[in-house]
Amino acid sequence: MQRPLGAQISHMLKDRGVDVIFGIPGVHNQEMYRGLAEAGLTHVLARHEQGAGFMADGYARATGSPGVAYVITGPGITNIMTPMGQAYSDSVPLLVISSCLDETAARRGQLHQMKDQRAAAETVCDWSEVARTPEAAYALIDRALCEFVAGRRRPKAIHVPIAALEALAPNARPFGELHGLLPQPAPSDIAVLAQALRSAKKPLFIFGGGAQWIDFAGPVLRRWNVASFTTYAARGVVPPDDPLCFGSYLARPGSADVLATADLVVVFGSELSETDLWRDRLGASVPIIQVDIDPEVLAKEGPPIHADAFSVFEALSEAVPEVLKTEWKPEHVHSFRSRCRAEVDAERPGIVPVCDALRDCLPEGTMIYSDMTQFAYAAKEVWDMEQPGHWHHPTGFGTLGYATPAAIGGAVGRPGLPTMAIIGDYGFHYTMAELGVAVELGLSLPIILWDNGKLKEIEESMVRAQIAPNAVVARNPDFCKLAEAFGARTAAPKTLSQMQQAVRGAFEANGPTLIYLTPEIGSAP
């Protein structure tokens, strides 16, 4: 059947398993909206392309399926580039499809014109290409979807000229189900790992975001008596009651001392970036065995294993079925964790008790999206997760305003399952308009707004650098009245028990609830 290419793209995506599109229509990309309803796609109308991108990111993290966004030429792309950069940093499968101008070299002054839209987008994604024909558009979409299951999951951008979107095009070819094609470990790699593990007296594993699909690590690690750390993204891979888990305190200086005592270190699915460690080197005194699907990561450290972390861990668990004895002592691990928790509490007074109370009142399986705020910085260290892949934070790119729209995307991807956002007062300003989307969709979404009245993390950094704090205080609105103007419910609890009651009610409400907290709640009786 012949349809305009813009409509065919929607039909093609639906045929490939895409169910939801996040975006904003405009005169340049309206042809992409022609086939939405006919194809059976759900469209979520964002209030800003940045919000659309974060929603698609949150949807992808919640479901494991690609998040897809439709945007317009020029400002649509520039507005969504921040979410693309975040998705690139955090390995999220985000597909951005935009319109673009038919000709830019010989014609100036057009609506939404950029000097080079394709090149601009490429600075924050895996690749960015222009599809000038239906065949090119179909091939690029299939390439993106295949790469999402065959390698490191990073955003792609496809730009389609307006005239091509409007022109009639044939159907895309049928496509079978996409299966994972991640690199598998060689038997020799597993044999080397097994021998190293059996020989080690103090083996230590580090799990990163690339290992978050490992959901059976607890019993295996206990059988081997292996100690472990997790990055922030991998919390929950190791059960919180594992007696030899050092937790997500990898960025604490004391972790380097622990690592220096290990005689085997294996890193599963982590590039050990600056935001994982906050120091130049890991601190291990032995060669590090790096397991990763990204060759660029493997070039950084010791003996590499180019394979999927899940497959390697699974094969290793079968290769070493016996119980192992090591020299790790649970009491030493407990002492380390207690020391680190006390450090967090001292650095950010009053937050740890709030984290504990909030954690204790959440329904089982709650998925959390957090923002760049001191509350989240503390929580990522002291808050143990029961299962992996249920706390999402803009770790690498470090953008503000992520949590609210990302949580909306996550809630759309998990209908009927509990989702929560945690955001600071300043970050809320960035994407507050997306609260209207949560109201419009009737999402039972608690939004924890932590208001310390300033950019406190930056203020404290300035003080440490002996800079007089400057430009760190902004005039805040009455956040509760603002949320109510959008049609949301609100609560401003003064005690931890009131907070817990408000959170429980928010999960039962027919719409979002902004729960306004200030630091005083942590010291309230």
Short mmCIF file of C-alpha atoms in Angstrom, two decimals:
data_model
loop_
_atom_site.label_atom_id
_atom_site.label_comp_id
_atom_site.label_asym_id
_atom_site.label_seq_id
_atom_site.Cartn_x
_atom_site.Cartn_y
_atom_site.Cartn_z
CA MET A 1 0.00 0.00 0.00
CA GLN A 2 1.21 3.48 -0.86
CA ARG A 3 1.06 6.04 1.97
CA PRO A 4 3.02 9.21 2.71
CA LEU A 5 6.36 8.22 4.18
CA GLY A 6 5.53 9.99 7.45
CA ALA A 7 2.57 7.63 7.94
CA GLN A 8 4.57 4.59 6.81
CA ILE A 9 7.17 5.24 9.50
CA SER A 10 4.51 4.91 12.21
CA HIS A 11 3.21 1.68 10.68
CA MET A 12 6.75 0.35 10.44
CA LEU A 13 7.49 1.13 14.08
CA LYS A 14 4.29 -0.57 15.20
CA ASP A 15 5.22 -3.62 13.13
CA ARG A 16 8.61 -3.67 14.92
CA GLY A 17 7.02 -3.72 18.37
CA VAL A 18 6.93 0.00 19.24
CA ASP A 19 3.73 0.96 21.10
CA VAL A 20 4.32 4.51 22.38
CA ILE A 21 5.64 7.70 20.80
CA PHE A 22 6.63 10.75 22.87
CA GLY A 23 6.77 14.07 21.11
CA ILE A 24 5.31 17.36 19.93
CA PRO A 25 3.79 17.90 16.48
CA GLY A 26 4.68 20.91 14.35
CA VAL A 27 4.14 22.08 10.83
CA HIS A 28 7.40 20.43 9.70
CA ASN A 29 6.77 16.99 11.18
CA GLN A 30 2.98 16.79 10.96
CA GLU A 31 3.21 14.07 8.28
CA MET A 32 4.73 11.79 10.95
CA TYR A 33 1.43 12.16 12.82
CA ARG A 34 -0.77 11.20 9.86
CA GLY A 35 -0.45 7.46 10.51
CA LEU A 36 -0.30 7.39 14.33
CA ALA A 37 -3.89 6.45 15.06
CA GLU A 38 -4.21 4.16 12.05
CA ALA A 39 -1.07 2.28 13.10
CA GLY A 40 -2.41 1.87 16.64
CA LEU A 41 0.35 3.84 18.35
CA THR A 42 -0.17 5.74 21.61
CA HIS A 43 1.19 9.29 21.54
CA VAL A 44 2.16 11.19 24.69
CA LEU A 45 2.17 14.95 24.13
CA ALA A 46 5.03 16.55 26.02
CA ARG A 47 5.16 20.25 26.89
CA HIS A 48 8.75 20.64 25.67
CA GLU A 49 11.00 18.43 23.54
CA GLN A 50 13.35 18.06 26.50
CA GLY A 51 10.45 16.54 28.40
CA ALA A 52 9.63 14.26 25.46
CA GLY A 53 13.20 12.99 25.40
CA PHE A 54 13.33 12.33 29.13
CA MET A 55 9.95 10.56 28.95
CA ALA A 56 11.24 8.32 26.17
CA ASP A 57 14.38 7.68 28.25
CA GLY A 58 12.31 6.78 31.32
CA TYR A 59 10.08 4.52 29.24
CA ALA A 60 13.11 2.70 27.81
CA ARG A 61 14.67 2.18 31.24
CA ALA A 62 11.38 0.87 32.64
CA THR A 63 10.51 -1.51 29.82
CA GLY A 64 13.82 -2.45 28.23
CA SER A 65 12.29 -1.49 24.88
CA PRO A 66 13.41 1.53 22.84
CA GLY A 67 11.95 4.90 23.71
CA VAL A 68 10.89 6.74 20.55
CA ALA A 69 10.41 10.49 20.14
CA TYR A 70 9.07 12.56 17.23
CA VAL A 71 10.37 16.15 17.02
CA ILE A 72 10.50 18.98 14.53
CA THR A 73 13.32 20.47 12.51
CA GLY A 74 15.80 22.80 14.22
CA PRO A 75 14.63 23.73 17.74
CA GLY A 76 12.98 20.33 18.19
CA ILE A 77 16.37 18.72 17.78
CA THR A 78 18.26 21.25 19.89
CA ASN A 79 15.70 20.93 22.68
CA ILE A 80 15.97 17.14 22.78
CA MET A 81 19.76 17.07 22.61
CA THR A 82 20.09 17.19 26.41
CA PRO A 83 18.05 13.96 26.82
CA MET A 84 20.05 12.43 23.97
CA GLY A 85 23.27 13.27 25.79
CA GLN A 86 21.91 11.73 28.98
CA ALA A 87 20.83 8.59 27.13
CA TYR A 88 24.28 8.32 25.53
CA SER A 89 26.00 8.62 28.88
CA ASP A 90 23.74 6.07 30.58
CA SER A 91 23.40 3.58 27.68
CA VAL A 92 19.67 4.04 27.05
CA PRO A 93 18.00 2.95 23.76
CA LEU A 94 16.47 6.26 22.62
CA LEU A 95 15.42 6.73 18.98
CA VAL A 96 14.77 10.31 17.88
CA ILE A 97 13.06 10.79 14.51
CA SER A 98 12.84 14.35 13.26
CA SER A 99 11.95 16.25 10.17
CA CYS A 100 14.63 18.31 8.46
CA LEU A 101 14.82 20.88 5.67
CA ASP A 102 15.08 19.66 2.09
CA GLU A 103 17.86 22.10 1.18
CA THR A 104 20.09 24.23 3.38
CA ALA A 105 23.30 24.94 1.44
CA ALA A 106 21.76 27.15 -1.28
CA ARG A 107 18.85 28.63 0.65
CA ARG A 108 18.93 30.66 3.86
CA GLY A 109 16.37 32.12 6.23
CA GLN A 110 14.01 29.17 6.30
CA LEU A 111 11.82 28.33 9.28
CA HIS A 112 13.75 26.26 11.88
CA GLN A 113 16.93 26.37 9.79
CA MET A 114 20.21 25.16 11.26
CA LYS A 115 23.61 25.16 9.62
CA ASP A 116 23.94 21.40 10.10
CA GLN A 117 21.19 19.63 12.02
CA ARG A 118 22.62 16.16 11.45
CA ALA A 119 26.06 17.10 12.78
CA ALA A 120 24.61 18.91 15.79
CA ALA A 121 22.66 15.83 16.89
CA GLU A 122 25.66 13.57 16.34
CA THR A 123 27.56 15.30 19.14
CA VAL A 124 25.28 13.68 21.74
CA CYS A 125 24.31 10.33 20.24
CA ASP A 126 25.74 7.16 18.76
CA TRP A 127 25.01 8.19 15.19
CA SER A 128 22.91 10.75 13.34
CA GLU A 129 21.89 10.27 9.70
CA VAL A 130 19.65 11.89 7.08
CA ALA A 131 17.19 9.58 5.28
CA ARG A 132 16.40 11.15 1.90
CA THR A 133 14.41 8.19 0.55
CA PRO A 134 11.89 5.73 1.99
CA GLU A 135 14.43 2.94 1.59
CA ALA A 136 16.99 4.89 3.61
CA ALA A 137 14.48 5.69 6.36
CA TYR A 138 13.44 2.06 6.67
CA ALA A 139 17.03 0.83 6.64
CA LEU A 140 18.12 3.32 9.31
CA ILE A 141 15.20 2.49 11.61
CA ASP A 142 15.95 -1.22 11.32
CA ARG A 143 19.63 -0.55 11.89
CA ALA A 144 18.85 1.38 15.08
CA LEU A 145 16.49 -1.28 16.42
CA CYS A 146 18.97 -4.07 15.66
CA GLU A 147 21.85 -2.22 17.30
CA PHE A 148 19.75 -1.70 20.43
CA VAL A 149 19.75 -5.47 20.97
CA ALA A 150 23.19 -6.26 19.58
CA GLY A 151 25.51 -3.89 21.43
CA ARG A 152 25.77 -1.03 23.87
CA ARG A 153 22.38 0.67 23.88
CA ARG A 154 22.88 4.29 22.94
CA PRO A 155 20.65 6.90 21.25
CA LYS A 156 20.31 7.30 17.48
CA ALA A 157 18.92 10.21 15.46
CA ILE A 158 17.22 9.94 12.05
CA HIS A 159 16.35 13.11 10.11
CA VAL A 160 13.84 12.91 7.23
CA PRO A 161 13.39 15.80 4.77
CA ILE A 162 9.92 17.35 4.75
CA ALA A 163 9.31 16.61 1.07
CA ALA A 164 10.21 12.95 1.62
CA LEU A 165 7.79 12.71 4.57
CA GLU A 166 5.00 14.09 2.37
CA ALA A 167 5.69 11.89 -0.68
CA LEU A 168 4.01 8.54 -1.22
CA ALA A 169 6.09 5.52 -0.25
CA PRO A 170 5.63 1.74 -0.29
CA ASN A 171 5.23 -0.29 2.89
CA ALA A 172 8.37 -1.22 4.77
CA ARG A 173 9.23 -4.87 4.40
CA PRO A 174 7.96 -7.26 7.08
CA PHE A 175 10.39 -7.86 9.88
CA GLY A 176 10.79 -10.78 12.25
CA GLU A 177 11.17 -10.55 15.99
CA LEU A 178 14.34 -8.87 17.16
CA HIS A 179 16.57 -11.13 19.24
CA GLY A 180 19.61 -10.27 21.31
CA LEU A 181 22.87 -10.69 19.47
CA LEU A 182 25.24 -9.61 22.22
CA PRO A 183 28.77 -11.01 22.11
CA GLN A 184 29.08 -14.28 23.99
CA PRO A 185 32.10 -15.41 26.06
CA ALA A 186 34.62 -17.83 24.63
CA PRO A 187 35.03 -21.09 26.59
CA SER A 188 38.68 -20.15 27.15
CA ASP A 189 37.61 -16.90 28.84
CA ILE A 190 35.36 -18.77 31.25
CA ALA A 191 38.10 -21.31 31.96
CA VAL A 192 40.56 -18.52 32.83
CA LEU A 193 37.99 -16.82 35.08
CA ALA A 194 37.09 -20.09 36.80
CA GLN A 195 40.73 -20.86 37.53
CA ALA A 196 41.35 -17.35 38.85
CA LEU A 197 38.29 -17.56 41.07
CA ARG A 198 39.25 -20.94 42.52
CA SER A 199 42.79 -19.69 43.23
CA ALA A 200 41.82 -16.40 44.84
CA LYS A 201 41.77 -15.86 48.57
CA LYS A 202 40.01 -12.51 48.42
CA PRO A 203 38.03 -12.30 45.13
CA LEU A 204 35.97 -9.15 44.60
CA PHE A 205 33.38 -8.45 41.91
CA ILE A 206 32.18 -5.01 40.82
CA PHE A 207 28.79 -4.85 39.08
CA GLY A 208 27.91 -1.90 36.84
CA GLY A 209 24.84 -0.80 34.90
CA GLY A 210 25.65 -3.27 32.13
CA ALA A 211 25.12 -6.09 34.64
CA GLN A 212 21.71 -4.97 35.90
CA TRP A 213 20.00 -7.86 34.09
CA ILE A 214 21.76 -10.34 36.39
CA ASP A 215 18.97 -11.29 38.79
CA PHE A 216 20.46 -14.41 40.35
CA ALA A 217 23.76 -13.12 41.71
CA GLY A 218 22.92 -13.46 45.41
CA PRO A 219 22.98 -17.26 45.84
CA VAL A 220 26.00 -17.61 43.54
CA LEU A 221 28.08 -15.02 45.39
CA ARG A 222 27.23 -16.62 48.72
CA ARG A 223 28.28 -20.02 47.40
CA TRP A 224 31.62 -18.60 46.32
CA ASN A 225 32.05 -16.26 49.34
CA VAL A 226 32.93 -13.45 46.94
CA ALA A 227 32.85 -9.84 48.10
CA SER A 228 31.22 -7.23 45.89
CA PHE A 229 30.59 -3.58 45.17
CA THR A 230 27.90 -2.15 42.91
CA THR A 231 27.86 1.12 41.05
CA TYR A 232 24.82 3.33 41.59
CA ALA A 233 23.23 1.93 38.42
CA ALA A 234 23.67 -1.68 39.55
CA ARG A 235 22.10 -1.45 42.98
CA GLY A 236 19.90 -4.49 43.53
CA VAL A 237 22.05 -6.90 41.52
CA VAL A 238 23.41 -8.10 44.86
CA PRO A 239 20.68 -8.57 47.51
CA PRO A 240 20.91 -6.09 50.40
CA ASP A 241 21.27 -8.90 52.94
CA ASP A 242 24.39 -10.34 51.30
CA PRO A 243 26.96 -10.36 54.14
CA LEU A 244 29.90 -9.68 51.81
CA CYS A 245 28.40 -6.86 49.76
CA PHE A 246 30.15 -3.52 50.32
CA GLY A 247 27.16 -1.78 48.74
CA SER A 248 27.21 1.21 46.40
CA TYR A 249 29.98 2.99 48.32
CA LEU A 250 32.47 2.61 45.49
CA ALA A 251 32.98 6.38 45.29
CA ARG A 252 33.93 6.60 48.97
CA PRO A 253 37.70 7.00 49.46
CA GLY A 254 37.72 4.02 51.81
CA SER A 255 36.72 1.69 48.98
CA ALA A 256 40.21 2.03 47.50
CA ASP A 257 41.65 0.55 50.70
CA VAL A 258 39.26 -2.40 50.43
CA LEU A 259 40.13 -2.97 46.78
CA ALA A 260 43.84 -2.87 47.57
CA THR A 261 43.40 -6.00 49.72
CA ALA A 262 41.71 -8.05 46.97
CA ASP A 263 43.74 -10.57 44.98
CA LEU A 264 41.17 -10.85 42.15
CA VAL A 265 38.98 -8.03 40.82
CA VAL A 266 36.41 -8.67 38.09
CA VAL A 267 34.32 -5.79 36.73
CA PHE A 268 31.02 -6.74 35.10
CA GLY A 269 29.49 -4.13 32.80
CA SER A 270 31.00 -0.88 34.04
CA GLU A 271 33.36 1.60 32.44
CA LEU A 272 34.36 2.81 35.95
CA SER A 273 33.78 6.39 34.89
CA GLU A 274 34.50 9.53 36.85
CA THR A 275 30.95 9.55 38.21
CA ASP A 276 31.35 5.95 39.41
CA LEU A 277 34.56 6.56 41.35
CA TRP A 278 35.25 10.29 41.78
CA ARG A 279 38.95 9.46 41.67
CA ASP A 280 41.43 8.71 38.91
CA ARG A 281 42.04 5.04 39.63
CA LEU A 282 40.05 2.19 41.10
CA GLY A 283 42.73 1.39 43.71
CA ALA A 284 43.14 -2.34 43.13
CA SER A 285 46.69 -3.66 43.46
CA VAL A 286 46.09 -6.56 41.04
CA PRO A 287 45.19 -6.60 37.33
CA ILE A 288 41.47 -6.00 36.76
CA ILE A 289 39.52 -8.38 34.54
CA GLN A 290 37.04 -6.26 32.62
CA VAL A 291 33.85 -7.87 31.22
CA ASP A 292 31.98 -5.62 28.80
CA ILE A 293 30.27 -5.49 25.41
CA ASP A 294 31.95 -2.18 24.52
CA PRO A 295 35.49 -2.52 23.13
CA GLU A 296 36.24 1.07 24.12
CA VAL A 297 35.67 0.17 27.76
CA LEU A 298 37.87 -2.91 27.48
CA ALA A 299 40.82 -0.79 26.38
CA LYS A 300 40.93 0.96 29.77
CA GLU A 301 41.93 -1.73 32.22
CA GLY A 302 43.47 -5.20 32.52
CA PRO A 303 42.65 -8.53 30.83
CA PRO A 304 39.51 -7.97 28.71
CA ILE A 305 36.55 -10.27 28.08
CA HIS A 306 34.47 -8.92 25.23
CA ALA A 307 31.08 -10.39 26.09
CA ASP A 308 27.73 -9.72 27.70
CA ALA A 309 28.05 -9.50 31.50
CA PHE A 310 24.95 -11.64 32.08
CA SER A 311 26.25 -14.44 29.83
CA VAL A 312 29.68 -14.41 31.44
CA PHE A 313 28.31 -14.54 34.97
CA GLU A 314 25.87 -17.30 34.04
CA ALA A 315 28.60 -19.39 32.37
CA LEU A 316 30.96 -18.85 35.30
CA SER A 317 28.30 -19.95 37.79
CA GLU A 318 27.98 -23.22 35.85
CA ALA A 319 31.74 -23.67 35.52
CA VAL A 320 32.29 -23.29 39.27
CA PRO A 321 29.43 -25.18 40.94
CA GLU A 322 31.24 -25.86 44.20
CA VAL A 323 31.39 -23.91 47.45
CA LEU A 324 34.57 -21.82 47.79
CA LYS A 325 36.36 -20.60 50.88
CA THR A 326 37.77 -17.10 51.03
CA GLU A 327 39.30 -14.81 53.64
CA TRP A 328 36.56 -12.15 53.57
CA LYS A 329 34.93 -11.51 56.94
CA PRO A 330 31.29 -10.32 57.16
CA GLU A 331 32.09 -8.22 60.22
CA HIS A 332 34.67 -6.24 58.26
CA VAL A 333 32.14 -5.57 55.51
CA HIS A 334 29.54 -4.51 58.06
CA SER A 335 32.03 -2.17 59.72
CA PHE A 336 32.91 -0.57 56.38
CA ARG A 337 29.28 -0.02 55.46
CA SER A 338 28.46 1.45 58.87
CA ARG A 339 31.39 3.85 58.55
CA CYS A 340 30.31 4.96 55.07
CA ARG A 341 26.70 5.46 56.13
CA ALA A 342 27.88 7.64 59.02
CA GLU A 343 29.97 9.69 56.56
CA VAL A 344 26.93 10.30 54.35
CA ASP A 345 24.85 11.30 57.37
CA ALA A 346 27.54 13.71 58.54
CA GLU A 347 28.00 15.27 55.09
CA ARG A 348 24.27 15.76 54.47
CA PRO A 349 22.62 15.96 57.91
CA GLY A 350 19.00 14.94 58.17
CA ILE A 351 18.66 13.21 54.80
CA VAL A 352 19.46 9.62 55.81
CA PRO A 353 16.49 9.30 58.23
CA VAL A 354 14.17 10.62 55.51
CA CYS A 355 15.57 8.05 53.06
CA ASP A 356 14.95 5.26 55.55
CA ALA A 357 11.38 6.36 56.24
CA LEU A 358 10.59 6.81 52.55
CA ARG A 359 12.01 3.42 51.62
CA ASP A 360 9.97 1.71 54.32
CA CYS A 361 6.62 3.01 53.04
CA LEU A 362 6.96 2.15 49.35
CA PRO A 363 5.02 -0.67 47.69
CA GLU A 364 7.05 -3.66 46.55
CA GLY A 365 8.62 -3.18 43.15
CA THR A 366 8.49 0.63 43.14
CA MET A 367 10.55 2.11 40.32
CA ILE A 368 12.29 5.37 41.25
CA TYR A 369 13.57 8.19 39.05
CA SER A 370 15.78 10.74 40.76
CA ASP A 371 17.32 14.06 39.82
CA MET A 372 20.51 15.97 40.55
CA THR A 373 19.71 16.86 44.14
CA GLN A 374 21.42 16.30 47.47
CA PHE A 375 18.61 14.03 48.58
CA ALA A 376 19.34 11.66 45.70
CA TYR A 377 23.11 11.87 46.18
CA ALA A 378 22.70 10.57 49.72
CA ALA A 379 20.01 8.06 48.83
CA LYS A 380 22.07 6.44 46.08
CA GLU A 381 24.62 5.42 48.71
CA VAL A 382 22.50 4.43 51.71
CA TRP A 383 19.36 3.11 50.03
CA ASP A 384 19.67 -0.62 49.29
CA MET A 385 17.52 -1.89 46.43
CA GLU A 386 15.72 -5.23 46.55
CA GLN A 387 15.96 -5.78 42.78
CA PRO A 388 18.07 -4.36 39.96
CA GLY A 389 16.97 -1.85 37.35
CA HIS A 390 14.52 -0.04 39.65
CA TRP A 391 16.39 3.21 40.42
CA HIS A 392 17.24 5.51 37.53
CA HIS A 393 19.41 8.59 37.88
CA PRO A 394 21.02 10.96 35.32
CA THR A 395 24.44 9.83 36.44
CA GLY A 396 26.88 10.55 33.64
CA PHE A 397 25.62 13.61 31.77
CA GLY A 398 24.23 14.93 35.03
CA THR A 399 21.34 17.01 33.77
CA LEU A 400 18.81 18.79 35.95
CA GLY A 401 15.08 18.30 35.40
CA TYR A 402 15.30 14.61 34.50
CA ALA A 403 13.21 12.97 37.21
CA THR A 404 9.68 14.29 36.61
CA PRO A 405 9.38 13.57 32.87
CA ALA A 406 11.43 10.36 33.09
CA ALA A 407 9.10 9.07 35.81
CA ILE A 408 6.13 9.92 33.59
CA GLY A 409 7.68 7.82 30.82
CA GLY A 410 8.36 5.02 33.28
CA ALA A 411 4.77 5.08 34.54
CA VAL A 412 3.46 4.96 30.97
CA GLY A 413 5.67 1.91 30.34
CA ARG A 414 4.51 0.11 33.52
CA PRO A 415 0.78 0.77 33.82
CA GLY A 416 -0.58 -0.23 37.19
CA LEU A 417 2.87 -0.64 38.76
CA PRO A 418 4.28 1.84 41.33
CA THR A 419 6.57 4.61 40.06
CA MET A 420 7.99 7.58 41.99
CA ALA A 421 10.05 10.70 41.23
CA ILE A 422 12.55 12.44 43.52
CA ILE A 423 13.61 15.94 42.46
CA GLY A 424 15.13 19.06 44.01
CA ASP A 425 13.59 22.53 44.04
CA TYR A 426 15.93 23.93 41.40
CA GLY A 427 15.74 20.90 39.11
CA PHE A 428 11.93 21.01 39.28
CA HIS A 429 12.04 24.41 37.56
CA TYR A 430 13.62 22.86 34.45
CA THR A 431 10.72 20.61 33.49
CA MET A 432 7.84 21.60 35.77
CA ALA A 433 5.53 22.01 32.77
CA GLU A 434 5.56 18.24 32.28
CA LEU A 435 3.50 17.93 35.46
CA GLY A 436 0.58 18.76 33.17
CA VAL A 437 1.25 15.55 31.24
CA ALA A 438 1.02 13.44 34.41
CA VAL A 439 -2.29 15.15 35.26
CA GLU A 440 -3.58 14.67 31.72
CA LEU A 441 -2.75 10.94 31.81
CA GLY A 442 -4.09 10.43 35.34
CA LEU A 443 -0.84 8.85 36.55
CA SER A 444 -0.69 7.77 40.21
CA LEU A 445 2.75 9.31 40.55
CA PRO A 446 4.24 10.61 43.82
CA ILE A 447 6.73 13.39 43.11
CA ILE A 448 9.00 13.98 46.11
CA LEU A 449 10.18 17.60 45.90
CA TRP A 450 13.16 18.28 48.19
CA ASP A 451 13.36 22.03 48.77
CA ASN A 452 16.50 23.26 50.51
CA GLY A 453 15.94 26.71 49.02
CA LYS A 454 19.11 26.89 46.98
CA LEU A 455 21.68 25.13 44.83
CA LYS A 456 23.13 23.77 48.04
CA GLU A 457 25.55 21.31 46.46
CA ILE A 458 27.09 24.15 44.43
CA GLU A 459 27.14 26.46 47.44
CA GLU A 460 29.07 23.89 49.46
CA SER A 461 31.45 23.28 46.55
CA MET A 462 32.16 27.03 46.33
CA VAL A 463 32.86 27.18 50.04
CA ARG A 464 35.30 24.25 49.78
CA ALA A 465 37.03 26.07 46.93
CA GLN A 466 37.17 29.28 49.02
CA ILE A 467 34.79 31.07 46.64
CA ALA A 468 32.21 33.37 48.18
CA PRO A 469 28.88 31.66 47.34
CA ASN A 470 27.35 33.46 44.41
CA ALA A 471 24.18 32.92 42.32
CA VAL A 472 23.09 29.86 44.29
CA VAL A 473 19.73 31.13 45.56
CA ALA A 474 16.69 31.54 43.30
CA ARG A 475 13.23 32.75 44.24
CA ASN A 476 11.01 29.70 44.45
CA PRO A 477 7.26 29.74 43.86
CA ASP A 478 4.75 28.19 46.22
CA PHE A 479 5.29 24.73 44.77
CA CYS A 480 2.07 23.30 46.18
CA LYS A 481 -0.08 26.07 44.69
CA LEU A 482 1.78 25.68 41.42
CA ALA A 483 1.10 21.95 41.31
CA GLU A 484 -2.55 22.50 42.22
CA ALA A 485 -2.84 24.96 39.33
CA PHE A 486 -1.87 22.10 37.04
CA GLY A 487 -4.57 19.95 38.64
CA ALA A 488 -2.26 17.80 40.76
CA ARG A 489 -2.77 16.81 44.37
CA THR A 490 -0.29 18.10 46.95
CA ALA A 491 0.93 17.39 50.47
CA ALA A 492 3.39 19.21 52.70
CA PRO A 493 4.06 16.82 55.59
CA LYS A 494 5.91 18.06 58.63
CA THR A 495 6.88 14.70 60.13
CA LEU A 496 8.19 11.43 58.72
CA SER A 497 5.00 9.58 59.61
CA GLN A 498 2.93 12.24 57.81
CA MET A 499 5.25 11.85 54.82
CA GLN A 500 4.73 8.09 54.77
CA GLN A 501 0.97 8.57 54.92
CA ALA A 502 1.12 11.06 52.03
CA VAL A 503 3.22 8.72 49.91
CA ARG A 504 0.89 5.77 50.46
CA GLY A 505 -2.06 7.94 49.49
CA ALA A 506 -0.28 9.18 46.38
CA PHE A 507 0.03 5.66 44.99
CA GLU A 508 -3.75 5.27 45.33
CA ALA A 509 -4.68 8.64 43.82
CA ASN A 510 -6.10 9.16 40.33
CA GLY A 511 -3.36 11.54 39.32
CA PRO A 512 0.04 12.82 40.42
CA THR A 513 0.78 14.11 43.92
CA LEU A 514 3.53 16.60 44.65
CA ILE A 515 4.88 15.87 48.14
CA TYR A 516 6.77 18.92 49.35
CA LEU A 517 9.60 18.28 51.82
CA THR A 518 12.12 20.58 53.44
CA PRO A 519 15.26 19.55 55.36
CA GLU A 520 13.51 20.26 58.66
CA ILE A 521 11.49 17.07 58.29
CA GLY A 522 14.62 15.01 58.96
CA SER A 523 14.92 16.40 62.48
CA ALA A 524 11.20 16.60 63.30
CA PRO A 525 10.05 14.53 66.31
#
